[in-house]
Tab-separated table of N, CA and C in Angstrom:
chain	number	residue	atom	x	y	z
A	202	ALA	N	-32.572	-66.932	6.696
A	202	ALA	CA	-31.166	-66.859	7.450
A	202	ALA	C	-31.272	-67.636	8.715
A	203	THR	N	-29.978	-68.197	9.073
A	203	THR	CA	-29.785	-68.927	10.102
A	203	THR	C	-29.696	-67.929	11.355
A	204	LEU	N	-30.021	-68.688	12.627
A	204	LEU	CA	-29.818	-67.952	13.734
A	204	LEU	C	-28.391	-67.292	13.901
A	205	GLU	N	-27.386	-68.163	13.472
A	205	GLU	CA	-26.039	-67.681	13.614
A	205	GLU	C	-25.817	-66.265	12.507
A	206	GLU	N	-26.447	-66.485	11.406
A	206	GLU	CA	-26.187	-65.199	10.407
A	206	GLU	C	-26.976	-63.893	11.058
A	207	ALA	N	-28.111	-64.146	11.484
A	207	ALA	CA	-28.763	-63.001	12.038
A	207	ALA	C	-27.952	-62.412	13.291
A	208	GLY	N	-27.404	-63.193	14.002
A	208	GLY	CA	-26.346	-62.663	15.130
A	208	GLY	C	-25.225	-61.951	14.497
A	209	SER	N	-24.949	-62.446	13.494
A	209	SER	CA	-23.649	-61.816	12.739
A	209	SER	C	-23.951	-60.583	11.934
A	210	ASN	N	-25.332	-60.488	11.559
A	210	ASN	CA	-25.564	-59.193	10.897
A	210	ASN	C	-25.986	-58.262	11.828
A	211	ARG	N	-26.542	-58.544	13.103
A	211	ARG	CA	-26.746	-57.651	14.103
A	211	ARG	C	-25.503	-57.005	14.552
A	212	SER	N	-24.355	-57.834	14.591
A	212	SER	CA	-23.084	-57.487	15.225
A	212	SER	C	-22.272	-56.551	13.903
A	213	THR	N	-22.488	-56.853	12.929
A	213	THR	CA	-21.813	-56.059	11.901
A	213	THR	C	-22.540	-54.698	11.788
A	214	THR	N	-23.995	-54.711	11.944
A	214	THR	CA	-24.719	-53.362	11.999
A	214	THR	C	-24.219	-52.657	13.241
A	215	SER	N	-24.247	-53.215	14.212
A	215	SER	CA	-23.785	-52.564	15.349
A	215	SER	C	-22.370	-51.916	15.294
A	216	ALA	N	-21.498	-52.692	14.821
A	216	ALA	CA	-20.184	-52.292	14.460
A	216	ALA	C	-20.092	-51.023	13.529
A	217	MET	N	-20.797	-51.011	12.537
A	217	MET	CA	-21.096	-50.007	11.512
A	217	MET	C	-21.647	-48.719	12.085
A	218	ALA	N	-22.357	-48.885	13.019
A	218	ALA	CA	-23.203	-47.646	13.628
A	218	ALA	C	-22.170	-47.029	14.465
A	219	SER	N	-21.351	-48.004	15.252
A	219	SER	CA	-20.291	-47.311	16.131
A	219	SER	C	-19.274	-46.692	15.378
A	220	LEU	N	-18.917	-47.165	14.326
A	220	LEU	CA	-17.793	-46.596	13.219
A	220	LEU	C	-18.510	-45.324	12.665
A	221	ALA	N	-19.854	-45.074	12.406
A	221	ALA	CA	-20.098	-44.150	11.806
A	221	ALA	C	-20.388	-43.086	12.705
A	222	GLU	N	-20.642	-43.436	14.081
A	222	GLU	CA	-20.555	-42.231	15.184
A	222	GLU	C	-19.328	-41.710	15.593
A	223	ALA	N	-18.352	-42.741	15.616
A	223	ALA	CA	-16.902	-42.306	15.847
A	223	ALA	C	-16.525	-41.429	14.700
A	224	ILE	N	-16.828	-41.671	13.359
A	224	ILE	CA	-16.445	-40.752	12.367
A	224	ILE	C	-16.943	-39.518	12.467
A	225	GLN	N	-18.325	-39.273	12.824
A	225	GLN	CA	-18.992	-38.228	12.779
A	225	GLN	C	-18.429	-37.179	14.169
A	226	GLU	N	-18.074	-37.959	15.166
A	226	GLU	CA	-17.143	-37.232	16.241
A	226	GLU	C	-16.052	-36.735	15.683
A	227	LEU	N	-15.396	-37.419	14.972
A	227	LEU	CA	-13.979	-36.975	14.489
A	227	LEU	C	-14.125	-35.883	13.541
A	228	VAL	N	-15.147	-35.871	12.552
A	228	VAL	CA	-15.361	-34.691	11.703
A	228	VAL	C	-15.853	-33.460	12.533
A	229	THR	N	-16.452	-33.622	13.574
A	229	THR	CA	-17.084	-32.619	14.554
A	229	THR	C	-15.719	-31.932	14.947
A	230	HIS	N	-15.033	-32.667	15.549
A	230	HIS	CA	-13.750	-32.364	16.286
A	230	HIS	C	-12.957	-31.419	15.435
A	231	MET	N	-12.795	-32.122	14.103
A	231	MET	CA	-11.728	-31.408	12.985
A	231	MET	C	-12.213	-30.353	12.728
A	232	ARG	N	-13.659	-29.909	12.473
A	232	ARG	CA	-14.260	-28.623	12.272
A	232	ARG	C	-13.982	-27.684	13.281
A	233	THR	N	-14.102	-28.102	14.470
A	233	THR	CA	-13.958	-27.335	15.663
A	233	THR	C	-12.390	-26.718	15.517
A	234	GLU	N	-11.498	-27.614	15.269
A	234	GLU	CA	-10.026	-27.116	15.295
A	234	GLU	C	-10.015	-26.184	14.042
A	235	GLN	N	-10.400	-26.482	12.962
A	235	GLN	CA	-10.296	-25.668	11.798
A	235	GLN	C	-10.739	-24.208	12.039
A	236	GLN	N	-11.958	-24.075	12.599
A	236	GLN	CA	-12.273	-22.798	13.162
A	236	GLN	C	-11.486	-22.082	13.972
A	237	MET	N	-10.958	-22.902	15.219
A	237	MET	CA	-9.921	-22.338	15.940
A	237	MET	C	-8.718	-21.812	15.378
A	238	ILE	N	-8.438	-22.443	14.144
A	238	ILE	CA	-7.075	-22.129	13.489
A	238	ILE	C	-7.396	-20.971	12.544
A	239	ARG	N	-8.631	-20.769	11.851
A	239	ARG	CA	-9.132	-19.668	11.044
A	239	ARG	C	-9.112	-18.506	11.914
A	240	GLU	N	-9.668	-18.499	13.191
A	240	GLU	CA	-9.726	-17.397	14.068
A	240	GLU	C	-8.317	-16.888	14.424
A	241	TRP	N	-7.473	-17.960	14.748
A	241	TRP	CA	-5.999	-17.656	15.010
A	241	TRP	C	-5.413	-16.888	13.910
A	242	ALA	N	-5.501	-17.503	12.689
A	242	ALA	CA	-5.052	-16.807	11.515
A	242	ALA	C	-5.554	-15.267	11.357
A	243	ASP	N	-6.920	-15.354	11.542
A	243	ASP	CA	-7.424	-13.826	11.351
A	243	ASP	C	-6.754	-13.009	12.366
A	244	GLY	N	-6.520	-13.380	13.759
A	244	GLY	CA	-6.015	-12.605	14.521
A	244	GLY	C	-4.482	-12.194	14.236
A	245	GLN	N	-3.817	-13.005	13.749
A	245	GLN	CA	-2.306	-12.933	13.348
A	245	GLN	C	-2.373	-11.730	12.164
A	246	GLY	N	-3.413	-11.848	11.226
A	246	GLY	CA	-3.524	-10.872	10.073
A	246	GLY	C	-3.828	-9.592	10.806
A	247	GLU	N	-4.696	-9.485	11.747
A	247	GLU	CA	-4.957	-8.091	12.409
A	247	GLU	C	-3.749	-7.630	13.037
A	248	GLN	N	-3.027	-8.499	13.795
A	248	GLN	CA	-1.842	-8.078	14.606
A	248	GLN	C	-0.828	-7.641	13.594
A	249	ASN	N	-0.657	-8.465	12.421
A	249	ASN	CA	0.395	-7.755	11.480
A	249	ASN	C	0.257	-6.541	10.882
A	250	SER	N	-1.240	-6.272	10.821
A	250	SER	CA	-1.529	-4.786	10.404
A	250	SER	C	-1.350	-3.890	11.360
A	251	GLU	N	-1.473	-4.078	12.541
A	251	GLU	CA	-1.367	-3.265	13.373
A	251	GLU	C	0.266	-3.067	13.806
A	252	ILE	N	0.860	-4.174	13.629
A	252	ILE	CA	2.499	-3.744	13.694
A	252	ILE	C	2.876	-2.985	12.502
A	253	LYS	N	2.434	-3.335	11.328
A	253	LYS	CA	2.873	-2.534	10.241
A	253	LYS	C	2.545	-0.947	10.440
A	254	LYS	N	1.301	-0.653	10.780
A	254	LYS	CA	0.836	0.535	11.125
A	254	LYS	C	1.853	1.245	11.980
A	255	LEU	N	2.221	0.564	13.210
A	255	LEU	CA	3.128	1.200	14.259
A	255	LEU	C	4.559	1.431	13.428
A	256	LEU	N	5.111	0.397	12.827
A	256	LEU	CA	6.246	0.609	12.182
A	256	LEU	C	6.362	1.964	11.142
A	257	GLU	N	5.208	2.047	10.323
A	257	GLU	CA	5.056	3.093	9.512
A	257	GLU	C	5.110	4.445	10.337
A	258	GLN	N	4.423	4.457	11.455
A	258	GLN	CA	4.477	5.626	12.263
A	258	GLN	C	5.634	5.984	12.619
A	259	MET	N	6.303	4.834	13.323
A	259	MET	CA	7.654	5.155	13.867
A	259	MET	C	8.548	5.609	12.933
A	260	ALA	N	8.578	5.042	11.487
A	260	ALA	CA	9.478	5.783	10.405
A	260	ALA	C	9.169	6.983	10.012
A	261	ARG	N	7.940	7.432	10.087
A	261	ARG	CA	7.569	8.832	9.709
A	261	ARG	C	8.095	9.777	11.016
A	262	GLN	N	7.992	9.237	12.218
A	262	GLN	CA	8.561	10.099	13.275
A	262	GLN	C	9.977	10.333	13.198
A	263	SER	N	10.657	9.100	12.837
A	263	SER	CA	11.966	9.245	12.707
A	263	SER	C	12.390	10.247	11.348
A	264	ASP	N	11.621	10.153	10.409
A	264	ASP	CA	12.142	11.041	9.358
A	264	ASP	C	11.802	12.472	9.777
A	265	GLY	N	10.708	12.636	10.418
A	265	GLY	CA	10.572	14.152	11.069
A	265	GLY	C	11.557	14.639	12.005
A	266	GLN	N	12.090	13.617	12.774
A	266	GLN	CA	13.091	13.781	13.857
A	266	GLN	C	14.441	14.260	13.048
A	267	SER	N	14.616	13.447	11.982
A	267	SER	CA	15.922	13.661	11.137
A	267	SER	C	15.843	15.131	10.478
A	268	GLU	N	14.653	15.471	9.938
A	268	GLU	CA	14.409	16.802	9.504
A	268	GLU	C	14.555	17.837	10.459
A	269	GLN	N	14.061	17.721	11.738
A	269	GLN	CA	14.381	18.521	12.798
A	269	GLN	C	15.938	18.652	13.063
A	270	ASN	N	16.412	17.613	13.316
A	270	ASN	CA	17.888	17.505	13.704
A	270	ASN	C	18.694	18.263	12.460
A	271	ARG	N	18.197	18.438	11.289
A	271	ARG	CA	19.037	18.903	10.282
A	271	ARG	C	18.882	20.524	10.197
A	272	GLU	N	17.776	20.955	10.719
A	272	GLU	CA	17.136	22.251	10.947
A	272	GLU	C	18.061	22.796	12.177
A	273	ILE	N	18.034	22.072	13.142
A	273	ILE	CA	18.835	22.541	14.436
A	273	ILE	C	20.154	22.541	14.125
A	274	LYS	N	20.781	21.667	13.214
A	274	LYS	CA	22.279	21.848	12.840
A	274	LYS	C	22.572	22.861	12.186
A	275	LYS	N	21.430	23.301	11.191
A	275	LYS	CA	21.694	24.589	10.379
A	275	LYS	C	21.628	25.719	11.253
A	276	LEU	N	20.985	25.886	12.313
A	276	LEU	CA	20.882	27.088	13.241
A	276	LEU	C	21.987	26.995	14.068
A	277	LEU	N	22.573	25.922	14.546
A	277	LEU	CA	23.954	25.937	15.308
A	277	LEU	C	25.034	26.485	14.388
A	278	ASP	N	25.188	25.945	13.148
A	278	ASP	CA	26.080	26.371	12.293
A	278	ASP	C	26.044	27.892	12.115
A	279	ARG	N	24.733	28.353	11.687
A	279	ARG	CA	24.715	29.723	11.656
A	279	ARG	C	25.163	30.765	12.648
A	280	LEU	N	24.702	30.232	14.061
A	280	LEU	CA	25.148	30.631	15.378
A	280	LEU	C	26.691	30.787	15.486
A	281	ALA	N	27.225	29.524	15.327
A	281	ALA	CA	28.604	29.529	15.391
A	281	ALA	C	29.330	30.385	14.496
A	282	ARG	N	28.756	30.672	13.248
A	282	ARG	CA	29.459	31.548	11.972
A	282	ARG	C	29.422	32.905	12.720
A	283	GLN	N	28.103	33.322	13.165
A	283	GLN	CA	27.865	34.582	13.751
A	283	GLN	C	28.783	35.040	14.894
A	284	SER	N	28.846	33.873	15.796
A	284	SER	CA	29.653	34.162	16.895
A	284	SER	C	31.179	34.376	16.576
A	285	LYS	N	31.705	33.761	15.505
A	285	LYS	CA	33.054	33.979	14.983
A	285	LYS	C	33.163	35.440	14.458
A	286	ARG	N	32.132	35.990	13.912
A	286	ARG	CA	32.298	37.181	13.407
A	286	ARG	C	32.338	38.428	14.493
A	287	ASN	N	31.812	38.090	15.430
A	287	ASN	CA	31.587	39.119	16.523
A	287	ASN	C	32.901	38.802	17.459
C-alpha cells in the first residue's frame, strides 16, 4: 500500500470509529427516553386506576344518598298524612 492509501485507510477507520461511537450514544439516549416513557405510562396507569376507584366510590355514595333521600321523602310523606288526620 502506498503512503496515500495508508492515510486514507486511517481516516476511514477513524471516521468509522467516530460514527460507531455516535450511534452508541444515540442508542443509549433512546433507551433512556424509552425507560422514561415506560415509567410515565406506568404512572398514568396507576393514576387511572386511582381515578376509577374514586369515581366508583363517589357513585356508591351517590346511590346511598339517593336511597337516604327516598327514605326521608317517605317519612316526610307519612308525617304529612298524619298531620292532615290530626
